[in-house]
Coordinates of C-alpha atoms and ligand atoms in Angstrom, one line a residue:
Chain T
X1 CA 0.0 0.0 0.0
X2 CA 1.2 3.5 -0.8
X3 CA 1.6 5.5 2.3
X4 CA 1.0 9.2 2.8
X5 CA 3.0 10.9 5.5
X6 CA 1.2 13.8 7.1
X7 CA 3.1 14.2 10.3
X8 CA 5.8 16.6 9.5
X9 CA 5.4 18.5 12.8
X10 CA 6.7 15.3 14.4
X11 CA 9.6 14.8 12.1
X12 CA 10.6 15.0 8.4
X13 CA 12.5 12.7 6.1
X14 CA 16.1 13.7 5.5
X15 CA 16.5 15.4 2.2
X16 CA 18.7 13.3 -0.3
X17 CA 20.9 16.4 -0.8
X18 CA 21.4 16.6 3.0
X19 CA 22.4 13.0 3.2
X20 CA 24.8 13.5 0.4
X21 CA 26.4 16.4 2.2
X22 CA 26.7 14.4 5.4
X23 CA 28.2 11.2 4.1
X24 CA 31.9 12.3 3.6
X25 CA 32.0 13.4 7.2
X26 CA 31.6 10.0 8.6
X27 CA 34.8 8.4 7.3
X28 CA 36.6 10.6 4.8
X29 CA 36.6 13.9 6.7
X30 CA 36.2 12.3 10.1
X31 CA 38.6 14.5 12.0
X32 CA 38.1 16.3 15.3
X33 CA 37.4 20.0 14.6
X34 CA 39.8 20.9 17.4
X35 CA 42.8 19.1 15.9
X36 CA 45.6 21.0 14.2
X37 CA 46.3 18.6 11.4
X38 CA 44.5 18.6 8.0
X39 CA 41.8 16.2 9.2
X40 CA 41.0 18.6 12.0
X41 CA 41.0 21.6 9.6
X42 CA 38.6 19.9 7.2
X43 CA 36.2 19.2 10.0
X44 CA 36.6 22.8 11.3
X45 CA 35.9 24.3 7.9
X46 CA 32.8 22.2 7.6
X47 CA 31.7 23.2 11.0
X48 CA 32.1 26.9 10.2
X49 CA 30.5 26.6 6.8
X50 CA 27.5 25.0 8.5
X51 CA 27.4 27.8 11.0
X52 CA 27.2 30.3 8.2
X53 CA 24.4 28.4 6.5
X54 CA 22.3 28.4 9.7
X55 CA 23.0 32.1 10.4
X56 CA 22.0 33.1 6.8
X57 CA 18.6 31.4 7.2
X58 CA 17.7 33.7 10.1
X59 CA 19.8 36.7 9.0
X60 CA 22.0 36.4 12.0
X61 CA 25.8 36.6 12.3
X62 CA 27.8 33.4 12.2
X63 CA 29.3 34.0 15.7
X64 CA 25.7 34.2 17.1
X65 CA 25.0 30.5 16.4
X66 CA 26.0 27.5 18.6
X67 CA 25.3 23.9 17.7
X68 CA 23.4 21.7 20.1
X69 CA 22.0 18.1 20.2
X70 CA 18.4 19.2 19.2
X71 CA 15.6 21.6 19.9
X72 CA 15.1 20.4 23.5
X73 CA 18.7 21.0 24.3
X74 CA 18.6 24.5 22.7
X75 CA 15.6 25.4 24.8
X76 CA 17.3 24.1 28.0
X77 CA 20.5 26.0 27.3
X78 CA 18.7 29.2 26.5
X79 CA 16.3 29.3 29.4
X80 CA 18.4 27.7 32.2
X81 CA 21.5 29.5 30.8
X82 CA 19.8 32.9 31.1
X83 CA 18.2 32.0 34.4
X84 CA 21.4 30.9 36.1
X85 CA 23.2 34.0 34.7
X86 CA 20.5 36.3 36.1
X87 CA 19.8 34.6 39.4
X88 CA 21.6 37.1 41.6
X89 CA 20.7 40.2 39.7
X90 CA 17.1 41.0 40.4
X91 CA 15.8 39.5 43.5
X92 CA 13.3 41.7 45.3
X93 CA 10.6 39.1 44.9
X94 CA 12.6 36.3 43.3
X95 CA 13.8 36.2 39.7
X96 CA 10.8 36.1 37.3
X97 CA 10.3 34.5 33.9
X98 CA 7.2 34.9 31.7
X99 CA 6.1 32.1 29.3
X100 CA 2.8 30.9 27.8
X101 CA 0.5 28.0 28.6
X102 CA 1.0 26.4 25.2
X103 CA 4.7 26.0 25.0
X104 CA 6.3 22.7 24.0
X105 CA 7.3 20.4 26.9
X106 CA 10.9 21.4 26.2
X107 CA 10.1 24.8 27.5
X108 CA 7.3 24.1 30.0
X109 CA 9.2 21.4 31.9
X110 CA 12.3 23.6 32.1
X111 CA 10.2 26.3 33.6
X112 CA 8.6 23.9 36.1
X113 CA 12.1 22.8 37.1
X114 CA 13.2 26.3 37.6
X115 CA 10.2 26.9 39.9
X116 CA 11.7 24.3 42.2
X117 CA 14.9 26.3 42.2
X118 CA 13.3 29.5 43.5
X119 CA 12.3 31.2 40.2
X120 CA 8.9 32.6 39.8
X121 CA 7.2 31.7 36.5
X122 CA 4.2 33.3 34.9
X123 CA 2.3 31.2 32.4
X124 CA 0.4 33.6 30.2
X125 CA -3.0 32.3 28.9
X126 CA -3.8 32.5 25.2
X127 CA -7.1 33.3 23.4
X128 CA -9.3 30.7 21.8
X129 CA -7.2 30.8 18.6
X130 CA -4.0 30.3 20.6
X131 CA -2.5 33.8 20.6
X132 CA -0.8 35.5 23.6
X133 CA -2.3 38.8 24.6
X134 CA 0.6 41.3 24.3
X135 CA -1.1 43.9 26.6
X136 CA -1.4 41.3 29.3
X137 CA 2.2 40.3 28.6
X138 CA 3.4 43.9 29.1
X139 CA 1.3 44.2 32.4
X140 CA 2.9 41.1 33.7
X141 CA 6.4 42.4 33.5
X142 CA 7.9 43.4 36.8
X143 CA 11.3 44.7 37.8
X144 CA 12.2 41.1 38.7
X145 CA 11.4 39.9 35.2
X146 CA 14.6 39.0 33.2
X147 CA 13.3 36.6 30.5
X148 CA 10.3 36.1 28.3
X149 CA 10.1 32.8 26.5
X150 CA 7.3 32.4 24.0
X151 CA 7.3 30.1 21.0
X152 CA 7.3 31.4 17.4
X153 CA 4.7 28.9 16.3
X154 CA 2.9 26.1 18.1
X155 CA 3.6 22.5 17.3
X156 CA 0.1 21.3 17.7
X157 CA -2.3 23.9 16.4
X158 CA 0.2 25.8 14.3
X159 CA -0.7 29.3 15.7
X160 CA 1.9 31.9 15.0
X161 CA 2.6 34.4 17.9
X162 CA 3.3 38.1 17.3
X163 CA 7.0 37.7 18.1
X164 CA 8.0 41.1 16.6
X165 CA 5.7 42.8 19.1
X166 CA 6.8 40.6 22.0
X167 CA 10.4 41.4 21.1
X168 CA 9.8 45.1 21.2
X169 CA 8.0 44.9 24.5
X170 CA 10.8 42.8 26.0
X171 CA 13.4 45.2 24.7
X172 CA 11.5 48.3 26.0
X173 CA 11.5 46.7 29.5
X174 CA 15.1 45.5 29.4
X175 CA 14.0 41.9 29.4
X176 CA 15.6 39.1 27.3
X177 CA 13.4 37.3 24.8
X178 CA 13.8 33.7 23.9
X179 CA 11.6 32.0 21.3
X180 CA 11.3 28.3 20.4
X181 CA 11.2 28.5 16.6
X182 CA 11.5 24.7 16.1
X183 CA 8.3 24.5 14.1
X184 CA 8.5 27.9 12.4
X185 CA 12.0 27.6 10.9
X186 CA 11.8 27.2 7.1
X187 CA 8.1 27.9 7.0
X188 CA 8.2 31.7 7.6
X189 CA 10.7 34.5 7.4
X190 CA 12.7 35.0 10.6
X191 CA 15.0 37.9 10.5
X192 CA 17.2 38.4 13.5
X193 CA 18.6 41.7 12.1
X194 CA 15.1 43.2 12.3
X195 CA 13.5 41.3 15.2
X196 CA 14.3 42.0 18.8
X197 CA 14.8 38.3 19.5
X198 CA 17.7 37.5 21.9
X199 CA 17.7 33.7 21.7
X200 CA 16.1 31.4 19.2
X201 CA 15.9 27.6 19.2
X202 CA 16.3 25.5 16.1
X203 CA 16.0 21.7 15.5
X204 CA 17.3 20.0 12.4
X205 CA 14.9 17.1 12.1
X206 CA 11.9 19.3 11.5
X207 CA 13.4 20.8 8.4
X208 CA 14.5 17.7 6.5
X209 CA 17.8 17.4 8.4
X210 CA 19.0 14.5 10.7
X211 CA 17.7 14.0 14.2
X212 CA 19.8 14.8 17.3
X213 CA 21.2 18.1 16.0
X214 CA 20.0 21.6 16.7
X215 CA 21.2 25.2 17.0
X216 CA 20.7 28.1 19.3
X217 CA 20.9 31.7 18.2
X218 CA 22.3 33.9 20.9
X219 CA 22.4 37.6 20.1
X220 CA 25.8 39.1 20.4
X221 CA 26.3 40.6 23.9
X222 CA 23.8 38.2 25.6
X223 CA 25.5 36.3 28.4
X224 CA 24.4 32.8 29.5
X225 CA 25.8 30.3 31.9
X226 CA 26.8 27.0 30.2
X227 CA 25.0 23.8 31.2
X228 CA 27.6 21.4 29.8
X229 CA 31.1 22.0 31.0
X230 CA 34.1 20.4 29.4
X231 CA 36.6 21.1 26.7
X232 CA 35.2 24.5 25.9
X233 CA 33.6 23.8 22.5
X234 CA 31.1 26.2 21.0
X235 CA 32.6 29.2 22.8
X236 CA 32.5 27.3 26.1
X237 CA 28.7 27.2 26.0
X238 CA 28.3 23.6 24.9
X239 CA 31.3 21.4 25.4
X240 CA 31.7 18.1 23.5
X241 CA 33.4 17.2 20.3
X242 CA 31.2 18.6 17.5
X243 CA 28.9 16.2 15.7
X244 CA 30.2 17.2 12.3
X245 CA 28.1 14.9 10.1
X246 CA 24.9 16.0 11.9
X247 CA 26.0 19.7 11.9
X248 CA 26.8 19.6 8.1
X249 CA 23.3 18.0 7.7
X250 CA 21.7 20.8 9.6
X251 CA 23.7 23.4 7.6
X252 CA 22.6 22.0 4.3
X253 CA 19.0 21.7 5.5
X254 CA 19.1 25.4 6.4
X255 CA 20.6 26.3 3.0
X256 CA 17.9 24.4 1.2
X257 CA 15.2 25.9 3.4
X258 CA 16.4 29.4 2.5
X259 CA 16.4 28.5 -1.2
X260 CA 13.0 26.9 -1.2
X261 CA 11.1 28.9 1.4
X262 CA 9.2 31.1 -1.0
X263 CA 8.1 28.2 -3.3
X264 CA 7.5 25.9 -0.3
X265 CA 5.3 28.3 1.5
X266 CA 3.1 29.0 -1.5
X267 CA 2.8 25.3 -2.3
X268 CA 2.1 24.1 1.3
X269 CA -0.5 26.8 1.9
X270 CA -2.4 25.7 -1.2
X271 CA -2.4 22.0 -0.1
X272 CA -3.2 23.0 3.5
X273 CA -6.2 25.1 2.4
X274 CA -7.4 22.3 0.1
X275 CA -7.3 19.9 3.0
X276 CA -9.0 22.3 5.4
X277 CA -11.8 23.1 3.0
X278 CA -12.3 19.4 2.2
X279 CA -12.4 18.2 5.8
X280 CA -14.6 21.0 7.1
X281 CA -17.3 19.5 4.8
X282 CA -17.6 16.7 7.4
X283 CA -20.6 17.2 9.7
X284 CA -19.6 18.6 13.1
X285 CA -16.0 19.1 12.2
X286 CA -14.0 22.2 13.3
X287 CA -10.7 23.8 12.7
X288 CA -8.5 24.4 15.8
X289 CA -6.2 27.3 16.0
X290 CA -6.2 30.5 14.0
X291 CA -7.7 30.7 10.5
X292 CA -4.8 32.7 9.0
X293 CA -2.1 33.2 11.6
X294 CA -1.1 29.6 11.3
X295 CA 1.9 27.6 9.9
X296 CA 1.5 27.0 6.2
X297 CA 1.7 23.3 6.7
X298 CA -0.6 22.8 9.7
X299 CA -4.2 21.6 9.6
X300 CA -5.7 20.7 13.0
X301 CA -9.3 19.5 13.5
X302 CA -11.8 18.1 15.9
X303 CA -14.6 15.8 15.2
X304 CA -17.6 15.5 17.5
X305 CA -18.3 12.1 18.9
X306 CA -15.1 10.2 18.2
X307 CA -11.7 9.6 19.8
X308 CA -8.4 10.6 18.2
X309 CA -6.4 7.4 18.7
X310 CA -9.1 5.4 16.9
X311 CA -9.1 8.0 14.1
X312 CA -5.3 7.9 13.7
X313 CA -5.2 4.0 13.7
X314 CA -8.1 4.0 11.2
X315 CA -6.1 6.4 9.0
X316 CA -3.0 4.3 9.3
X317 CA -5.0 1.4 8.0
X318 CA -5.6 3.5 4.9
X319 CA -1.9 4.3 4.6
X320 CA -2.2 7.8 6.1
X321 CA 0.2 8.9 8.9
X322 CA -1.4 11.5 11.2
X323 CA -1.3 12.6 14.9
X324 CA -3.8 13.4 17.6
X325 CA -4.0 15.4 20.9
X326 CA -6.1 12.7 22.5
X327 CA -5.2 11.5 26.0
X328 CA -5.3 7.9 24.9
X329 CA -2.4 8.4 22.6
X330 CA -0.2 10.3 25.2
X331 CA 2.2 8.7 27.6
X332 CA 0.5 10.5 30.5
X333 CA -3.1 9.7 29.4
X334 CA -3.9 13.4 29.6
X335 CA -5.4 15.4 26.7
X336 CA -3.3 18.1 25.1
X337 CA -2.5 21.1 27.3
X338 CA -2.6 23.2 24.2
X339 CA -6.2 22.3 23.4
X340 CA -7.2 22.8 27.0
X341 CA -5.5 26.3 26.9
X342 CA -7.6 27.4 23.9
X343 CA -10.7 26.4 25.8
X344 CA -11.6 23.1 24.1
X345 CA -13.4 20.8 26.5
X346 CA -11.8 17.4 27.1
X347 CA -14.4 15.5 25.1
X348 CA -13.7 17.4 22.0
X349 CA -10.0 17.4 22.7
X350 CA -10.1 13.6 22.5
X351 CA -11.5 13.9 19.0
X352 CA -8.6 16.0 17.6
X353 CA -6.5 15.3 14.5
X354 CA -3.3 17.0 13.4
X355 CA -2.3 16.8 9.8
X356 CA 1.0 18.5 9.0
X357 CA 2.2 18.7 5.4
X358 CA 5.6 18.6 3.8
X359 CA 7.2 19.4 0.5
X360 CA 6.9 15.9 -0.8
X361 CA 3.1 15.8 -0.4
X362 CA 0.9 16.2 -3.5
X363 CA -2.6 17.5 -4.3
X364 CA -3.6 13.9 -5.2
X365 CA -2.6 12.7 -1.7
X366 CA -4.7 15.4 -0.1
X367 CA -7.6 14.5 -2.3
X368 CA -7.2 10.9 -1.2
X369 CA -7.3 11.9 2.5
X370 CA -10.4 14.0 1.8
X371 CA -12.0 10.9 0.4
X372 CA -11.1 8.3 3.1
X373 CA -11.3 10.4 6.2
X374 CA -15.1 10.9 6.2
X375 CA -15.6 7.2 5.9
X376 CA -13.5 6.5 9.0
X377 CA -15.2 9.3 10.9
X378 CA -18.6 7.8 9.9
X379 CA -17.6 4.3 10.9
X380 CA -16.4 5.5 14.4
X381 CA -19.5 7.5 14.8
X382 CA -21.8 4.5 14.2
X383 CA -20.2 3.0 17.3
X384 CA -20.2 6.1 19.4
X385 CA -22.6 6.7 22.2
X386 CA -21.8 10.4 21.9
X387 CA -23.0 10.8 18.4
X388 CA -26.7 11.9 18.0
X389 CA -28.1 9.6 15.3
Chain B
X1 CA 4.0 -1.7 10.4
X2 CA 4.9 -2.6 14.0
X3 CA 1.5 -2.6 15.7
X4 CA 0.8 -1.0 19.0
X5 CA -1.8 -3.7 19.6
X6 CA -2.1 -7.4 19.1
X7 CA -3.5 -8.7 15.8
X8 CA -6.7 -9.7 17.6
X9 CA -7.2 -6.2 19.0
X10 CA -6.7 -4.7 15.6
X11 CA -9.1 -7.3 14.0
X12 CA -11.8 -6.3 16.5
X13 CA -11.1 -2.6 16.0
X14 CA -11.3 -2.9 12.3
X15 CA -14.3 -5.2 12.2
X16 CA -16.2 -4.8 15.5
X17 CA -18.8 -7.3 16.3
X18 CA -22.3 -6.4 17.5
X19 CA -22.0 -2.6 17.5
X20 CA -25.1 -0.4 17.6
X21 CA -28.1 0.0 19.9
X22 CA -30.8 -2.4 20.9
X23 CA -33.8 -0.1 20.9
X24 CA -36.0 -2.4 23.1
X25 CA -33.2 -3.6 25.3
X26 CA -34.1 -5.3 28.6
X27 CA -31.1 -3.7 30.3
X28 CA -28.3 -1.4 29.6
X29 CA -25.0 -0.6 31.5
X30 CA -22.9 2.5 31.0
X31 CA -19.4 2.9 32.4
X32 CA -16.5 5.2 31.9
X33 CA -16.3 8.9 31.4
X34 CA -16.1 10.8 28.1
X35 CA -13.9 13.4 29.8
X36 CA -11.3 10.6 30.4
X37 CA -11.7 9.5 26.8
X38 CA -13.6 6.2 27.2
X39 CA -17.3 5.8 27.5
X40 CA -19.1 2.5 26.9
X41 CA -22.7 1.3 26.9
X42 CA -23.8 -2.4 26.7
X43 CA -27.3 -3.3 25.6
X44 CA -28.8 -6.7 26.6
X45 CA -31.8 -8.7 25.4
X46 CA -32.5 -11.4 28.1
X47 CA -34.7 -14.5 28.0
X48 CA -34.9 -17.1 30.8
X49 CA -31.9 -15.5 32.5
X50 CA -29.8 -15.9 29.3
X51 CA -28.3 -13.2 27.1
X52 CA -29.9 -13.7 23.8
X53 CA -28.6 -10.5 22.2
X54 CA -26.0 -8.0 23.1
X55 CA -24.7 -4.8 21.5
X56 CA -22.4 -2.0 22.3
X57 CA -21.7 1.7 21.7
X58 CA -18.3 2.9 22.6
X59 CA -16.4 6.2 22.4
X60 CA -12.8 5.5 22.9
X61 CA -9.5 4.3 21.6
X62 CA -8.9 1.1 19.6
X63 CA -8.5 -0.9 22.8
X64 CA -11.8 0.3 24.1
X65 CA -13.6 -0.6 20.9
X66 CA -11.9 -4.0 20.7
X67 CA -12.7 -4.9 24.3
X68 CA -16.3 -3.9 23.7
X69 CA -16.5 -6.1 20.7
X70 CA -14.9 -9.0 22.5
X71 CA -17.2 -8.9 25.5
X72 CA -20.2 -9.1 23.2
X73 CA -18.8 -12.3 21.7
X74 CA -17.9 -13.7 25.2
X75 CA -21.3 -13.0 26.7
X76 CA -23.7 -13.9 24.0
X77 CA -25.7 -17.1 24.9
X78 CA -24.4 -17.1 28.5
X79 CA -26.6 -17.2 31.5
X80 CA -26.5 -14.0 33.7
X81 CA -24.6 -15.9 36.4
X82 CA -22.0 -17.1 33.8
X83 CA -21.7 -13.6 32.3
X84 CA -21.0 -12.1 35.7
X85 CA -18.0 -14.4 36.0
X86 CA -16.3 -12.8 32.9
X87 CA -13.5 -10.6 34.2
X88 CA -11.5 -7.7 32.7
X89 CA -8.6 -10.1 32.6
X90 CA -10.6 -12.7 30.5
X91 CA -11.3 -10.0 28.0
X92 CA -7.7 -8.9 27.7
X93 CA -6.5 -12.5 27.5
X94 CA -8.9 -13.3 24.7
X95 CA -7.5 -10.3 22.8
X96 CA -3.9 -11.7 23.3
X97 CA -3.2 -8.9 25.8
X98 CA -3.4 -5.2 25.9
X99 CA -0.6 -2.6 26.4
X100 CA -0.1 -2.1 30.2
X101 CA -1.2 1.5 30.0
X102 CA -4.5 0.5 28.5
X103 CA -5.3 -2.3 31.0
X104 CA -7.1 0.1 33.4
X105 CA -8.7 2.9 31.4
X106 CA -9.7 1.2 28.2
X107 CA -10.7 -2.2 29.6
X108 CA -14.1 -1.3 30.9
X109 CA -16.2 -3.7 28.9
X110 CA -16.6 -6.3 31.6
X111 CA -17.7 -3.6 34.0
X112 CA -20.3 -2.4 31.5
X113 CA -21.6 -5.9 31.1
X114 CA -21.8 -6.4 34.9
X115 CA -23.5 -3.0 35.3
X116 CA -26.1 -4.0 32.7
X117 CA -26.9 -7.3 34.5
X118 CA -27.1 -5.5 37.9
X119 CA -29.5 -3.0 36.4
X120 CA -31.6 -5.8 35.0
X121 CA -31.8 -7.6 38.3
X122 CA -32.6 -4.4 40.2
X123 CA -35.4 -3.7 37.7
X124 CA -36.8 -7.3 38.2
X125 CA -36.9 -7.2 42.0
X126 CA -38.8 -4.0 41.9
X127 CA -41.5 -5.4 39.7
Ligands
LIG1 C1 8.0 23.4 19.4 C2 9.0 22.4 19.6 N1 10.0 22.6 20.5 C3 11.0 21.7 20.8 C4 10.9 20.4 20.2 C5 12.0 19.4 20.5 O1 12.9 19.3 19.5 P1 13.9 18.0 19.5 O2 13.1 16.9 19.1 O3 14.9 18.3 18.4 O4 14.6 17.9 20.8 C6 9.9 20.2 19.3 C7 9.8 18.8 18.7 O5 9.1 17.9 19.1 C8 8.9 21.1 19.0 O6 7.9 20.9 18.2

């Protein structure tokens, strides 16, 4: 059976050009980038070329990029690094961080951890479309606040936050601004020369690069405490011999993202809108998130009367790979905190479905999904006590 | 694909037996909570203390649907006393097991059956 992959927010296939770029760095140019001989210099050159490619994608300077082992690590280094650096500075009521209720676990769990270390965390609510209220944000800032961390775009419902405005507010109040851009990278323009973003997290495997590699943008002049101490790699901010194959993969993925962004976004938006239009034809189906301020590749629905895990397994039987925010599919058996935050009741949250597109998807594939999905929904509804016949 | 569930669970999920309502049921039993993600109703037709027809409606994951389908097969034709002896573990065993995390929340079918039988007996003693 032909399969259709519609879970690009979870991860993406590695682009053949990315693989080709990586291969020589496993055994031909395998050197340690710190070594003085030619093996080392080759690795070092590749490392610095990759840094340039990442920087160019977000219009940053090369020296503002450090490599990490993924999006989660970038978030940890950014938030804890800034927190530890600022612990002593402002302490009238305890050092204060502002975040949102819909962050990825890589941010929320770091904040929860910092709460146990004496930091005060404010979790800003979002509206029913998933957007943070910037007036409320500004009102929440106190003289103890040293960091705002709010994601560029949400991984579940795809809502895009007003990060330019948030950056300006942070800057006006002399507060640092970190944003998790793991889902946004390559799908929208992010310009560090224009935006007042101080730290920005990137993950390679969401943009057709390999897993286990990421990057963190740290604006020049922003000081953070390292979490990983050792040989002083990455300006002492992240020690450990650099993962050159992974890093060259991320570099190439960024270069391709920059080249393809314009075409990709137009193409993905068209497919996404075709999908949304088609699936909203289903009785009692709803779009979650914002109608326009959403990632070009994200379509997120809820269907009354059915449960998401059943829906995802039903789709899998038809060759379609999708995701759900249903509790039954999560490790903790809790429904999605994001859907709760936008005010969706638990029953409807269980019936949620996330379809995230990628550049290899086609209009024919979307048409196929629009054909088979209503049949699965109908089948599950005939079994459901919550469906009014 | 490596399945999350046993082949039997997937068979019952794909082709559930005895789903739907019995409009003139002699008893029904509902357990679970839609807020938690699993809600199950069992419908019974009973004659001479024997289950002559049984159907279910279930809102829930594949495990919830499969256990509902399985219980209808296990209980059909049984006397009420026999049916009361069917346990959650029997249902899971017949399905070649369930993932540990699903053993509690999505394995409610036996409870729904027992609830229906209890309701039936309550109704009869009142008459
Ligand atoms: C918004 C967001 N942040 C962080 C991460 C974590 O990235 P990684 O898997 O590279 O650690 C993800 C991916 O799941 C994500 O979607």
